[in-house]
Amino acid sequence: MPSILVPDEAGFPAVLTPEGACERLAAAFGLSFVAEDVSVELREDRWLVRLPGRRLAWLAATEAGRGKLTVERRVLQLLEARCTFEAPRVLHATEVEALEVRSMVAGASDARVVYEALRSDPTLAADLGAPIGRMLAEQHSCIVADDVAGWLARRVEWPESAAWIAERL
């Protein structure tokens, strides 16, 4: 049988199959899945593994991905501790493996469909925008700069430049 988890020179999986993801999750957390029930995709230096039961696994594909997972985990833990709105929860995590399992927020959304609906329906945009505004206000009033000093960047890497966006539209 060919290798199903092929590490790169830094030890990160350069190739991750559903079988490899299942093996990694079983070894790290004792979680048992069959390859047919999971899907794997590469997303910004991380592998996203869609799992049954409204869960997602994330595995670093690069050292930058490891850093992103660490920051995201800390942010999600702050949201869980300080905020009342629903957000993904970290269910299992291992820093050594740069691997974690998170719950998904209830509901379903296709960002493109929502975007198109909001463009043509100002009432819907207001109905969706108001709770998002409340969530942002809660987040920024319950989590203060001192909570994230030293580990969360003061400036985000996005949005991309107008030229980058225009090239892809």
Coordinates of N, CA and C in Angstrom, one line a residue:
M1 N 0.9 -1.2 0.0 CA 0.0 0.0 0.0 C 0.9 1.2 0.0
P2 N 0.6 2.2 -0.9 CA 1.4 3.4 -0.9 C 1.2 4.3 0.4
S3 N 2.2 5.1 0.7 CA 2.1 5.9 1.9 C 0.9 6.9 1.7
I4 N 0.2 7.0 2.8 CA -1.0 7.9 2.7 C -0.8 9.2 3.5
L5 N 0.4 9.3 4.1 CA 0.8 10.6 4.8 C 2.2 10.9 4.4
V6 N 2.5 11.8 3.5 CA 3.8 12.0 3.0 C 4.3 13.4 3.6
P7 N 5.3 13.3 4.5 CA 5.7 14.6 5.1 C 6.7 15.3 4.2
D8 N 6.7 16.6 4.2 CA 7.7 17.4 3.5 C 9.0 17.4 4.3
E9 N 10.0 18.2 3.9 CA 11.3 18.2 4.6 C 11.2 18.7 6.0
A10 N 10.2 19.5 6.3 CA 10.0 20.1 7.7 C 9.1 19.2 8.5
G11 N 8.6 18.1 8.0 CA 7.8 17.2 8.8 C 6.3 17.4 8.7
F12 N 5.9 18.4 7.9 CA 4.5 18.6 7.7 C 4.0 17.8 6.5
P13 N 2.7 17.4 6.6 CA 2.2 16.5 5.5 C 2.1 17.3 4.2
A14 N 2.9 16.9 3.2 CA 2.8 17.5 1.9 C 1.6 17.0 1.1
V15 N 1.2 15.8 1.5 CA 0.0 15.2 0.9 C -0.8 14.6 2.1
L16 N -2.1 14.9 2.1 CA -2.9 14.3 3.1 C -4.2 13.8 2.5
T17 N -4.3 12.5 2.6 CA -5.5 11.8 2.1 C -6.5 11.6 3.2
P18 N -7.8 11.3 2.9 CA -8.7 11.0 3.9 C -8.2 9.9 4.9
E19 N -7.6 8.8 4.3 CA -7.1 7.8 5.1 C -6.0 8.3 6.1
G20 N -5.1 9.1 5.6 CA -4.1 9.7 6.4 C -4.6 10.6 7.5
A21 N -5.7 11.3 7.2 CA -6.3 12.2 8.2 C -6.9 11.3 9.3
C22 N -7.6 10.2 8.9 CA -8.2 9.3 9.9 C -7.1 8.7 10.8
E23 N -6.0 8.3 10.2 CA -4.9 7.8 11.0 C -4.4 8.8 12.0
R24 N -4.2 10.0 11.5 CA -3.6 11.1 12.4 C -4.6 11.4 13.5
L25 N -5.9 11.4 13.2 CA -6.9 11.7 14.3 C -7.0 10.6 15.3
A26 N -6.9 9.4 14.8 CA -6.9 8.2 15.7 C -5.7 8.2 16.6
A27 N -4.5 8.5 16.1 CA -3.3 8.5 16.8 C -3.2 9.6 17.9
A28 N -3.7 10.8 17.5 CA -3.6 11.9 18.4 C -4.7 12.0 19.4
F29 N -5.9 11.6 19.1 CA -7.1 11.8 20.0 C -7.9 10.5 20.2
G30 N -7.6 9.4 19.6 CA -8.3 8.2 19.7 C -9.7 8.3 19.0
L31 N -9.8 9.2 18.0 CA -11.1 9.4 17.3 C -11.1 8.4 16.1
S32 N -12.2 7.8 15.9 CA -12.3 6.8 14.8 C -13.2 7.2 13.7
F33 N -12.7 7.4 12.5 CA -13.5 7.8 11.3 C -13.0 6.9 10.2
V34 N -13.9 6.7 9.2 CA -13.6 6.0 8.0 C -13.4 7.0 6.9
A35 N -12.4 6.7 6.0 CA -12.1 7.6 5.0 C -13.2 8.1 4.1
E36 N -14.2 7.2 3.9 CA -15.4 7.6 3.1 C -16.2 8.7 3.7
D37 N -16.1 8.9 5.0 CA -16.9 9.9 5.8 C -16.2 11.2 5.9
V38 N -15.0 11.4 5.5 CA -14.2 12.6 5.6 C -13.8 13.1 4.3
S39 N -13.5 14.4 4.2 CA -12.9 15.0 3.0 C -11.8 15.9 3.4
V40 N -10.8 16.1 2.6 CA -9.6 16.9 2.9 C -9.4 17.9 1.8
E41 N -9.1 19.2 2.3 CA -8.7 20.2 1.3 C -7.6 21.1 2.0
L42 N -6.8 21.7 1.1 CA -5.7 22.5 1.6 C -6.3 24.0 1.6
R43 N -6.1 24.6 2.8 CA -6.5 26.0 3.0 C -5.5 26.8 3.7
E44 N -4.9 27.8 3.0 CA -3.9 28.7 3.6 C -3.0 28.1 4.6
D45 N -2.1 27.2 4.2 CA -1.1 26.6 5.0 C -1.6 25.6 6.0
R46 N -2.9 25.2 5.8 CA -3.5 24.2 6.8 C -4.3 23.2 6.0
W47 N -4.4 22.0 6.5 CA -5.3 21.0 5.9 C -6.6 21.1 6.7
L48 N -7.7 21.2 6.0 CA -9.1 21.2 6.6 C -9.6 19.8 6.3
V49 N -10.1 19.1 7.4 CA -10.7 17.8 7.2 C -12.1 17.9 7.7
R50 N -13.1 17.7 6.8 CA -14.5 17.8 7.2 C -14.8 16.4 7.8
L51 N -15.4 16.4 9.0 CA -15.7 15.2 9.8 C -17.2 15.1 10.0
P52 N -17.6 13.9 10.2 CA -19.1 13.7 10.6 C -19.3 14.4 11.9
G53 N -20.6 14.6 12.2 CA -21.0 15.2 13.4 C -20.7 16.7 13.6
R54 N -20.7 17.4 12.5 CA -20.5 18.9 12.5 C -19.2 19.3 13.1
R55 N -18.2 18.6 12.8 CA -16.8 18.9 13.3 C -15.9 19.0 12.1
L56 N -14.8 19.8 12.4 CA -13.8 20.0 11.4 C -12.4 19.8 12.1
A57 N -11.5 19.1 11.4 CA -10.2 19.0 12.0 C -9.3 19.9 11.1
W58 N -8.3 20.5 11.8 CA -7.3 21.3 11.1 C -5.9 20.8 11.4
L59 N -5.1 20.7 10.4 CA -3.7 20.2 10.6 C -2.8 21.1 9.8
A60 N -1.7 21.6 10.5 CA -0.8 22.5 9.9 C -0.1 21.8 8.7
A61 N 0.0 22.5 7.6 CA 0.7 22.0 6.4 C 2.1 22.7 6.3
T62 N 2.3 23.8 7.0 CA 3.5 24.5 7.0 C 3.8 25.1 8.4
E63 N 4.9 25.6 8.7 CA 5.2 26.3 9.9 C 4.3 27.5 10.1
A64 N 4.0 28.2 9.0 CA 3.0 29.3 9.1 C 1.7 28.8 9.5
G65 N 1.3 27.7 9.0 CA 0.0 27.1 9.3 C -0.1 26.7 10.8
R66 N 1.0 26.3 11.4 CA 1.1 26.0 12.8 C 0.8 27.2 13.6
G67 N 1.5 28.3 13.2 CA 1.3 29.6 13.9 C -0.2 30.1 13.8
K68 N -0.8 29.9 12.6 CA -2.2 30.3 12.4 C -3.1 29.5 13.3
L69 N -2.9 28.2 13.4 CA -3.7 27.4 14.2 C -3.6 27.8 15.7
T70 N -2.4 28.1 16.1 CA -2.2 28.5 17.5 C -2.9 29.7 17.9
V71 N -2.8 30.7 17.0 CA -3.5 32.0 17.2 C -5.0 31.8 17.2
E72 N -5.5 31.1 16.2 CA -7.0 30.8 16.1 C -7.5 30.1 17.3
R73 N -6.7 29.1 17.8 CA -7.2 28.4 19.0 C -7.3 29.3 20.2
R74 N -6.3 30.2 20.4 CA -6.3 31.1 21.5 C -7.5 32.1 21.4
V75 N -7.8 32.6 20.1 CA -8.9 33.5 19.9 C -10.2 32.7 20.2
L76 N -10.4 31.5 19.7 CA -11.6 30.8 20.0 C -11.8 30.5 21.5
Q77 N -10.7 30.2 22.2 CA -10.8 30.0 23.6 C -11.2 31.3 24.3
L78 N -10.8 32.4 23.9 CA -11.2 33.7 24.5 C -12.7 34.0 24.2
L79 N -13.1 33.7 23.0 CA -14.5 33.9 22.6 C -15.4 33.0 23.5
E80 N -15.0 31.8 23.7 CA -15.8 30.8 24.5 C -15.8 31.3 25.9
A81 N -14.7 31.8 26.5 CA -14.7 32.2 27.9 C -15.4 33.5 28.1
R82 N -15.4 34.5 27.1 CA -15.9 35.8 27.4 C -17.2 36.2 26.7
C83 N -17.6 35.5 25.6 CA -18.7 36.0 24.8 C -19.9 35.0 24.9
T84 N -21.0 35.6 24.6 CA -22.3 34.7 24.7 C -22.7 34.2 23.4
F85 N -22.2 34.7 22.3 CA -22.6 34.2 21.0 C -21.9 32.9 20.7
E86 N -22.5 32.1 19.8 CA -21.9 30.8 19.4 C -20.8 31.0 18.5
A87 N -19.7 30.3 18.7 CA -18.5 30.3 17.8 C -18.0 28.9 17.8
P88 N -17.1 28.5 16.8 CA -16.5 27.2 16.9 C -15.8 27.0 18.2
R89 N -15.9 25.8 18.7 CA -15.2 25.4 20.0 C -14.1 24.4 19.7
V90 N -13.0 24.6 20.3 CA -11.9 23.6 20.2 C -12.2 22.4 21.1
L91 N -12.4 21.3 20.5 CA -12.8 20.1 21.2 C -11.5 19.2 21.6
H92 N -10.5 19.2 20.7 CA -9.3 18.5 20.9 C -8.2 19.3 20.3
A93 N -7.0 19.3 20.9 CA -5.9 20.0 20.3 C -4.6 19.4 20.8
T94 N -3.6 19.4 19.9 CA -2.3 19.0 20.3 C -1.3 19.9 19.6
E95 N -0.5 20.6 20.3 CA 0.4 21.6 19.8 C 1.6 20.9 19.0
V96 N 2.0 19.8 19.6 CA 3.1 19.0 19.0 C 2.7 18.6 17.6
E97 N 1.5 18.1 17.4 CA 1.1 17.6 16.1 C 0.5 18.7 15.2
A98 N 0.3 19.9 15.8 CA -0.3 21.0 15.1 C -1.6 20.5 14.5
L99 N -2.4 19.9 15.3 CA -3.7 19.3 14.9 C -4.7 19.6 15.9
E100 N -5.9 20.0 15.5 CA -7.0 20.2 16.4 C -8.4 19.8 15.7
V101 N -9.4 19.6 16.6 CA -10.7 19.3 16.1 C -11.6 20.4 16.7
R102 N -12.5 21.0 15.9 CA -13.4 22.0 16.4 C -14.8 21.7 16.0
S103 N -15.7 22.2 16.8 CA -17.1 22.1 16.5 C -17.5 23.1 15.5
M104 N -18.5 22.9 14.7 CA -19.0 23.9 13.8 C -20.1 24.7 14.4
V105 N -20.3 25.9 14.0 CA -21.5 26.7 14.5 C -22.7 26.1 13.7
A106 N -23.8 26.0 14.5 CA -25.1 25.4 13.9 C -25.5 26.3 12.7
G107 N -26.2 25.6 11.8 CA -26.7 26.2 10.6 C -25.9 26.0 9.4
A108 N -26.3 26.4 8.3 CA -25.6 26.2 7.0 C -25.6 27.5 6.3
S109 N -24.5 27.7 5.5 CA -24.4 29.0 4.8 C -23.5 28.8 3.6
D110 N -23.9 29.3 2.5 CA -23.1 29.4 1.3 C -22.8 30.9 1.1
A111 N -21.6 31.3 1.3 CA -21.3 32.7 1.3 C -21.7 33.4 0.0
R112 N -21.5 32.7 -1.1 CA -21.9 33.3 -2.4 C -23.4 33.6 -2.5
V113 N -24.2 32.6 -2.0 CA -25.6 32.8 -2.0 C -26.1 33.9 -1.1
V114 N -25.5 33.9 0.1 CA -25.8 35.0 1.0 C -25.4 36.4 0.5
Y115 N -24.2 36.5 -0.1 CA -23.8 37.7 -0.7 C -24.7 38.2 -1.8
E116 N -25.1 37.3 -2.7 CA -26.0 37.7 -3.7 C -27.4 38.2 -3.2
A117 N -27.9 37.5 -2.2 CA -29.2 37.8 -1.5 C -29.1 39.2 -0.9
L118 N -28.0 39.5 -0.2 CA -27.8 40.7 0.5 C -27.7 41.9 -0.5
R119 N -27.1 41.7 -1.6 CA -26.9 42.7 -2.6 C -28.2 43.2 -3.1
S120 N -29.2 42.4 -3.2 CA -30.5 42.7 -3.8 C -31.6 43.0 -2.7
D121 N -31.3 42.8 -1.5 CA -32.4 43.0 -0.4 C -31.8 43.7 0.8
P122 N -32.0 45.1 0.8 CA -31.5 45.9 1.9 C -32.1 45.5 3.2
T123 N -33.3 45.0 3.3 CA -34.0 44.6 4.5 C -33.2 43.4 5.1
L124 N -33.0 42.4 4.2 CA -32.2 41.2 4.6 C -30.8 41.6 5.1
A125 N -30.2 42.6 4.4 CA -28.9 43.0 4.8 C -28.9 43.6 6.2
A126 N -29.9 44.4 6.5 CA -30.0 45.0 7.9 C -30.4 43.9 8.9
D127 N -31.2 43.0 8.5 CA -31.6 41.9 9.5 C -30.4 41.0 9.8
L128 N -29.5 40.8 8.9 CA -28.2 40.1 9.1 C -27.2 40.9 9.7
G129 N -27.1 42.2 9.3 CA -26.0 43.1 9.8 C -26.1 43.4 11.2
A130 N -27.4 43.6 11.7 CA -27.6 44.0 13.1 C -27.0 43.0 14.1
P131 N -27.3 41.7 14.0 CA -26.7 40.8 15.0 C -25.2 40.6 14.8
I132 N -24.7 40.8 13.6 CA -23.3 40.7 13.4 C -22.6 41.9 14.1
G133 N -23.2 43.1 14.0 CA -22.7 44.2 14.7 C -22.7 44.0 16.2
R134 N -23.8 43.4 16.7 CA -23.9 43.2 18.2 C -22.8 42.2 18.6
M135 N -22.5 41.2 17.8 CA -21.5 40.2 18.1 C -20.1 40.9 18.1
L136 N -19.8 41.8 17.1 CA -18.6 42.5 17.1 C -18.4 43.4 18.3
A137 N -19.5 44.1 18.7 CA -19.4 45.0 19.8 C -19.2 44.2 21.1
E138 N -19.8 43.0 21.2 CA -19.6 42.2 22.4 C -18.1 41.7 22.4
Q139 N -17.7 41.2 21.3 CA -16.3 40.7 21.2 C -15.3 41.7 21.6
H140 N -15.5 42.9 21.1 CA -14.5 44.0 21.3 C -14.7 44.7 22.7
S141 N -15.7 44.4 23.3 CA -15.9 45.0 24.7 C -15.5 43.9 25.8
C142 N -15.6 42.7 25.4 CA -15.3 41.6 26.4 C -13.9 41.1 26.3
I143 N -13.3 41.3 25.1 CA -11.9 40.9 24.9 C -11.1 42.2 24.6
V144 N -10.2 42.6 25.5 CA -9.5 43.8 25.4 C -8.1 43.6 24.9
A145 N -7.4 44.7 24.5 CA -6.1 44.6 24.0 C -5.1 43.9 24.9
D146 N -5.2 44.0 26.2 CA -4.3 43.4 27.1 C -4.4 41.8 27.0
D147 N -5.6 41.4 26.7 CA -5.9 39.9 26.6 C -5.1 39.3 25.4
V148 N -4.7 40.0 24.4 CA -4.1 39.5 23.2 C -2.7 40.1 23.0
A149 N -2.3 40.9 23.9 CA -1.0 41.6 23.7 C 0.1 40.6 23.6
G150 N 1.0 40.7 22.6 CA 2.1 39.9 22.4 C 1.9 38.6 21.6
W151 N 0.7 38.3 21.3 CA 0.5 37.1 20.4 C -0.5 37.3 19.3
L152 N -1.3 38.4 19.3 CA -2.2 38.6 18.2 C -1.7 39.9 17.5
A153 N -1.6 39.7 16.2 CA -1.1 40.9 15.4 C -2.1 42.0 15.5
R154 N -1.5 43.2 15.6 CA -2.3 44.4 15.7 C -3.0 44.8 14.3
R155 N -2.4 44.3 13.2 CA -3.0 44.6 11.9 C -3.1 43.2 11.2
V156 N -4.3 43.0 10.6 CA -4.5 41.8 9.9 C -3.8 41.8 8.5
E157 N -3.6 40.6 8.0 CA -2.9 40.4 6.7 C -3.8 40.8 5.5
W158 N -5.1 40.9 5.7 CA -6.1 41.2 4.7 C -6.8 42.4 5.1
P159 N -7.6 43.1 4.3 CA -8.0 42.6 3.0 C -6.8 42.7 2.0
E160 N -7.0 41.9 0.9 CA -6.0 42.0 -0.1 C -6.1 43.4 -0.8
S161 N -5.1 43.7 -1.6 CA -5.1 45.0 -2.3 C -6.2 45.0 -3.3
A162 N -6.6 46.2 -3.7 CA -7.6 46.4 -4.8 C -7.2 45.7 -6.1
A163 N -5.9 45.8 -6.4 CA -5.4 45.2 -7.6 C -5.5 43.7 -7.6
W164 N -5.2 43.1 -6.4 CA -5.3 41.7 -6.3 C -6.7 41.2 -6.4
I165 N -7.6 41.9 -5.8 CA -9.1 41.6 -5.9 C -9.6 41.7 -7.3
A166 N -9.2 42.9 -8.0 CA -9.7 43.1 -9.3 C -9.2 42.1 -10.3
E167 N -8.0 41.6 -10.1 CA -7.4 40.6 -11.0 C -8.2 39.3 -10.9
R168 N -8.9 39.0 -9.8 CA -9.6 37.8 -9.6 C -11.1 37.9 -9.8
L169 N -11.6 39.1 -10.0 CA -13.0 39.2 -10.3 C -13.4 38.8 -11.7

